[in-house]
CSV table of C-alpha atoms and ligand atoms in Angstrom, one decimal:
chain,number,residue,atom,x,y,z
T,1,MET,CA,92.2,-67.2,1.1
T,2,LYS,CA,88.4,-67.6,1.7
T,3,PHE,CA,86.9,-70.6,2.4
T,4,PHE,CA,83.6,-71.7,1.0
T,5,ILE,CA,81.8,-75.2,1.6
T,6,ASP,CA,80.4,-77.0,-1.5
T,7,THR,CA,77.2,-78.6,0.2
T,8,ALA,CA,73.3,-78.3,0.0
T,9,ASN,CA,73.4,-80.4,3.6
T,10,LEU,CA,72.5,-77.8,6.5
T,11,ALA,CA,74.2,-80.1,9.0
T,12,GLN,CA,77.5,-79.8,6.9
T,13,ILE,CA,77.0,-76.5,6.7
T,14,LYS,CA,76.1,-75.3,10.0
T,15,GLU,CA,79.5,-77.5,11.3
T,16,ALA,CA,81.6,-75.5,9.6
T,17,GLN,CA,80.0,-72.5,10.5
T,18,ASP,CA,80.5,-73.4,13.8
T,19,LEU,CA,84.1,-74.0,13.5
T,20,GLY,CA,84.2,-69.9,12.5
T,21,VAL,CA,86.2,-70.3,9.5
T,22,LEU,CA,83.3,-70.7,6.9
T,23,ASP,CA,83.5,-67.5,4.4
T,24,GLY,CA,80.5,-68.7,2.4
T,25,VAL,CA,78.6,-71.5,0.3
T,26,THR,CA,78.7,-73.2,-3.3
T,27,THR,CA,75.6,-75.3,-4.3
T,28,ASN,CA,74.7,-76.9,-7.6
T,29,PRO,CA,71.5,-78.3,-8.7
T,30,SER,CA,73.2,-82.3,-8.1
T,31,LEU,CA,74.2,-81.3,-4.9
T,32,MET,CA,70.2,-79.8,-4.1
T,33,ALA,CA,69.3,-83.1,-5.3
T,34,LYS,CA,71.5,-85.3,-3.1
T,35,GLU,CA,69.6,-83.4,-0.1
T,36,GLY,CA,66.4,-84.3,-1.8
T,37,ILE,CA,65.6,-80.9,-2.4
T,38,LYS,CA,62.5,-80.8,-5.0
T,39,GLY,CA,60.3,-78.4,-6.7
T,40,GLU,CA,60.8,-74.6,-7.1
T,41,GLY,CA,59.3,-73.5,-3.4
T,42,ALA,CA,60.9,-75.9,-1.8
T,43,ILE,CA,64.7,-75.1,-3.4
T,44,LEU,CA,64.2,-71.5,-2.9
T,45,LYS,CA,63.3,-71.9,0.7
T,46,HIS,CA,66.2,-74.0,1.0
T,47,TYR,CA,68.5,-71.6,-0.1
T,48,VAL,CA,67.0,-69.1,2.6
T,49,ASP,CA,67.8,-71.8,4.9
T,50,ILE,CA,71.3,-71.9,3.8
T,51,CYS,CA,71.9,-67.8,3.7
T,52,ASN,CA,70.2,-68.2,7.5
T,53,ILE,CA,73.0,-70.1,8.2
T,54,VAL,CA,76.3,-68.2,7.2
T,55,THR,CA,77.3,-65.1,7.2
T,56,GLY,CA,78.8,-65.2,3.5
T,57,ASP,CA,78.3,-65.5,0.0
T,58,VAL,CA,76.0,-68.0,-1.2
T,59,SER,CA,75.9,-69.2,-4.6
T,60,ALA,CA,72.6,-70.6,-6.2
T,61,GLU,CA,72.6,-71.8,-9.7
T,62,VAL,CA,70.4,-70.9,-12.7
T,63,ILE,CA,68.6,-73.9,-14.2
T,64,ALA,CA,68.2,-72.0,-17.7
T,65,THR,CA,70.1,-71.4,-20.5
T,66,ASP,CA,69.0,-69.2,-22.5
T,67,PHE,CA,69.5,-65.3,-21.9
T,68,ASP,CA,66.0,-64.3,-20.7
T,69,GLY,CA,65.5,-67.5,-18.9
T,70,MET,CA,69.0,-67.0,-17.2
T,71,VAL,CA,67.6,-63.3,-16.5
T,72,ARG,CA,64.1,-64.3,-15.1
T,73,GLU,CA,65.6,-67.0,-12.7
T,74,GLY,CA,68.8,-64.8,-11.6
T,75,GLU,CA,66.7,-61.4,-10.5
T,76,ALA,CA,64.4,-64.1,-8.4
T,77,LEU,CA,67.2,-65.3,-7.0
T,78,ALA,CA,68.7,-62.2,-6.0
T,79,GLU,CA,65.6,-61.4,-4.9
T,80,LEU,CA,65.9,-64.3,-1.6
T,81,HIS,CA,68.6,-62.8,0.2
T,82,GLU,CA,71.2,-60.2,0.4
T,83,ARG,CA,73.7,-63.0,0.1
T,84,ILE,CA,72.2,-64.4,-2.9
T,85,VAL,CA,75.0,-64.8,-5.5
T,86,VAL,CA,73.5,-66.1,-9.2
T,87,LYS,CA,75.6,-68.9,-10.5
T,88,ILE,CA,75.7,-69.1,-14.6
T,89,PRO,CA,77.1,-71.5,-16.5
T,90,MET,CA,80.3,-70.5,-18.7
T,91,ILE,CA,77.5,-70.8,-21.8
T,92,LYS,CA,77.6,-67.8,-24.8
T,93,GLU,CA,74.1,-66.8,-23.3
T,94,GLY,CA,75.4,-67.0,-19.9
T,95,VAL,CA,78.3,-64.5,-20.7
T,96,LYS,CA,75.8,-62.2,-21.9
T,97,ALA,CA,73.8,-62.8,-18.5
T,98,ILE,CA,76.9,-62.2,-16.5
T,99,LYS,CA,77.3,-58.9,-18.3
T,100,TYR,CA,73.8,-58.1,-17.6
T,101,PHE,CA,73.9,-59.1,-14.0
T,102,SER,CA,77.2,-57.1,-13.4
T,103,GLU,CA,75.6,-53.8,-14.8
T,104,LYS,CA,72.7,-54.4,-12.8
T,105,GLY,CA,74.9,-54.5,-9.4
T,106,ILE,CA,74.3,-58.5,-8.9
T,107,LYS,CA,76.9,-61.0,-7.6
T,108,THR,CA,77.5,-63.7,-10.3
T,109,ASN,CA,79.6,-66.5,-10.0
T,110,CYS,CA,80.6,-68.3,-13.5
T,111,THR,CA,80.6,-71.9,-13.1
T,112,LEU,CA,81.8,-75.1,-15.2
T,113,VAL,CA,85.0,-73.2,-16.2
T,114,PHE,CA,87.9,-75.6,-17.5
T,115,SER,CA,90.2,-72.9,-19.5
T,116,ALA,CA,91.7,-69.7,-19.0
T,117,GLY,CA,90.4,-68.4,-22.2
T,118,GLN,CA,86.3,-69.0,-20.5
T,119,ALA,CA,88.2,-67.4,-17.5
T,120,LEU,CA,89.4,-63.7,-19.4
T,121,LEU,CA,85.7,-64.4,-21.0
T,122,ALA,CA,84.2,-64.3,-17.9
T,123,ALA,CA,86.1,-61.5,-16.0
T,124,LYS,CA,85.6,-59.3,-18.7
T,125,ALA,CA,82.0,-59.6,-18.7
T,126,GLY,CA,82.6,-58.5,-15.2
T,127,ALA,CA,81.7,-61.6,-12.8
T,128,THR,CA,82.0,-61.5,-9.1
T,129,TYR,CA,83.9,-64.9,-9.3
T,130,VAL,CA,85.0,-67.5,-11.4
T,131,SER,CA,84.9,-71.5,-10.7
T,132,PRO,CA,87.4,-73.2,-11.8
T,133,PHE,CA,86.8,-77.1,-11.3
T,134,ILE,CA,90.0,-78.8,-10.6
T,135,GLY,CA,89.3,-82.3,-9.6
T,136,ARG,CA,87.1,-82.5,-12.6
T,137,LEU,CA,90.0,-81.5,-14.7
T,138,ASP,CA,92.3,-83.8,-12.7
T,139,ASP,CA,89.8,-86.7,-13.6
T,140,VAL,CA,90.4,-86.4,-17.1
T,141,SER,CA,94.4,-86.3,-16.7
T,142,THR,CA,94.7,-82.4,-16.9
T,143,ASP,CA,96.2,-80.1,-14.3
T,144,GLY,CA,93.8,-78.4,-12.3
T,145,LEU,CA,95.8,-76.2,-10.3
T,146,LYS,CA,98.1,-75.4,-13.4
T,147,LEU,CA,94.6,-73.9,-14.5
T,148,ILE,CA,94.5,-71.9,-11.2
T,149,GLU,CA,98.0,-70.7,-11.9
T,150,ASP,CA,97.2,-69.5,-15.6
T,151,ILE,CA,94.0,-67.3,-14.4
T,152,ARG,CA,96.0,-65.9,-11.4
T,153,ILE,CA,98.1,-64.7,-14.1
T,154,ILE,CA,96.1,-63.5,-16.4
T,155,TYR,CA,94.0,-61.3,-13.8
T,156,ASP,CA,97.0,-59.8,-12.0
T,157,ASN,CA,98.2,-58.7,-15.5
T,158,PHE,CA,95.3,-56.5,-16.3
T,159,GLY,CA,94.0,-56.1,-12.6
T,160,TYR,CA,90.8,-57.9,-12.8
T,161,GLU,CA,88.3,-58.0,-10.0
T,162,THR,CA,87.2,-61.4,-10.3
T,163,GLN,CA,87.6,-63.7,-7.6
T,164,ILE,CA,89.2,-67.0,-8.5
T,165,LEU,CA,86.9,-69.6,-6.5
T,166,ALA,CA,89.0,-73.3,-7.1
T,167,ALA,CA,85.8,-75.5,-7.2
T,168,SER,CA,85.5,-79.3,-7.7
T,169,VAL,CA,88.2,-79.3,-4.5
T,170,ARG,CA,88.7,-82.8,-3.5
T,171,HIS,CA,91.1,-83.1,-1.0
T,172,PRO,CA,93.5,-80.9,2.0
T,173,MET,CA,96.2,-80.9,-0.8
T,174,HIS,CA,93.9,-79.3,-3.4
T,175,ILE,CA,93.3,-76.0,-0.3
T,176,ILE,CA,97.0,-75.9,0.2
T,177,GLU,CA,97.9,-75.7,-3.4
T,178,CYS,CA,95.2,-73.3,-3.8
T,179,ALA,CA,96.1,-70.8,-1.5
T,180,LYS,CA,99.9,-70.9,-2.3
T,181,ILE,CA,99.5,-70.1,-6.2
T,182,GLY,CA,96.8,-67.4,-4.7
T,183,ALA,CA,92.8,-68.8,-5.5
T,184,ASP,CA,91.2,-66.2,-3.6
T,185,VAL,CA,88.5,-68.9,-2.6
T,186,ALA,CA,88.7,-72.3,-2.5
T,187,THR,CA,85.1,-74.1,-2.2
T,188,CYS,CA,85.4,-77.4,-0.7
T,189,PRO,CA,83.3,-80.7,1.1
T,190,LEU,CA,83.4,-80.5,4.8
T,191,SER,CA,85.8,-84.0,4.7
T,192,ALA,CA,88.6,-82.0,3.0
T,193,ILE,CA,88.4,-78.6,5.6
T,194,THR,CA,88.4,-80.4,8.7
T,195,ALA,CA,91.5,-83.1,7.2
T,196,LEU,CA,93.6,-79.9,7.3
T,197,LEU,CA,93.1,-80.0,11.2
T,198,LYS,CA,94.6,-83.3,10.9
T,199,HIS,CA,98.4,-84.3,12.2
T,200,PRO,CA,99.3,-87.7,14.0
T,201,LEU,CA,101.8,-85.7,15.8
T,202,THR,CA,99.8,-83.2,17.1
T,203,ASP,CA,97.5,-86.3,18.4
T,204,SER,CA,100.0,-88.1,19.8
T,205,GLY,CA,102.0,-84.8,21.4
T,206,LEU,CA,98.5,-83.8,22.7
T,207,ALA,CA,98.4,-87.9,24.6
T,208,GLN,CA,101.5,-87.0,25.9
T,209,PHE,CA,101.0,-83.8,27.5
T,210,LEU,CA,97.8,-84.9,29.0
T,211,ALA,CA,99.4,-87.9,30.2
T,212,ASP,CA,102.0,-85.5,31.8
T,213,ALA,CA,99.6,-83.4,33.4
T,214,LYS,CA,98.4,-86.2,35.3
T,215,LYS,CA,102.0,-86.8,37.2
W,301,LIG,C1,81.1,-75.5,-7.7
W,301,LIG,O1,80.7,-74.6,-7.5
W,301,LIG,C2,80.6,-76.9,-8.0
W,301,LIG,O2,79.3,-77.5,-7.4
W,301,LIG,C3,81.4,-77.9,-7.1
W,301,LIG,O3,82.6,-77.8,-7.0
W,301,LIG,C4,81.6,-79.4,-8.0
W,301,LIG,O4,82.5,-80.2,-7.5
W,301,LIG,P1,82.2,-81.9,-7.9
W,301,LIG,O5,83.2,-81.9,-9.3
W,301,LIG,O6,82.9,-82.6,-7.1
W,301,LIG,O7,80.9,-82.3,-8.5
């Protein structure tokens, strides 16, 4: 399973890249705002800065919600860097835009997906990635991981090549369950990735080994 980091914070992206396990980055307008990145020029520059840190795909989200606007923004984003994936919301105009980009060979990430039906539409339109938001489903008492399972079954039934990118990941168990189900990618906060490292028996075992090494 690929690991993406879900942030626009350059220091965190670099830390994950340095760990040697990073396969890509996802951003969204809220994450960009959180880093204080404002204005079109600064936003576009920030995407390029991210692309220059990592070696994998970098999702950059369009703001327009009409077809022409999404195409205009998406084409400008795709021209920024070869690693840019155009992130498009799961709305009617978005499905049309995904189809358009798919026919032009531009990678897309269909975002804000909360149902298997939406994921089926994204795959039929030719999305490179589909992003089901599992944490936000859990937040409203709906099983986010069950959605990943359903999408896996549907995509495998018909051999859709769209990659399932589990999004809105909150903690390490989300990552482990996504790996068991067969999600292609999990995009995670750095804290969830580094939490996979931790086990108290590793810490106590290492402390014992280091103490014994001195004897
Ligand atoms: C994914 O691409 C989204 O940016 C992200 O995972 C949303 O996560 P949140 O629900 O923690 O905001």
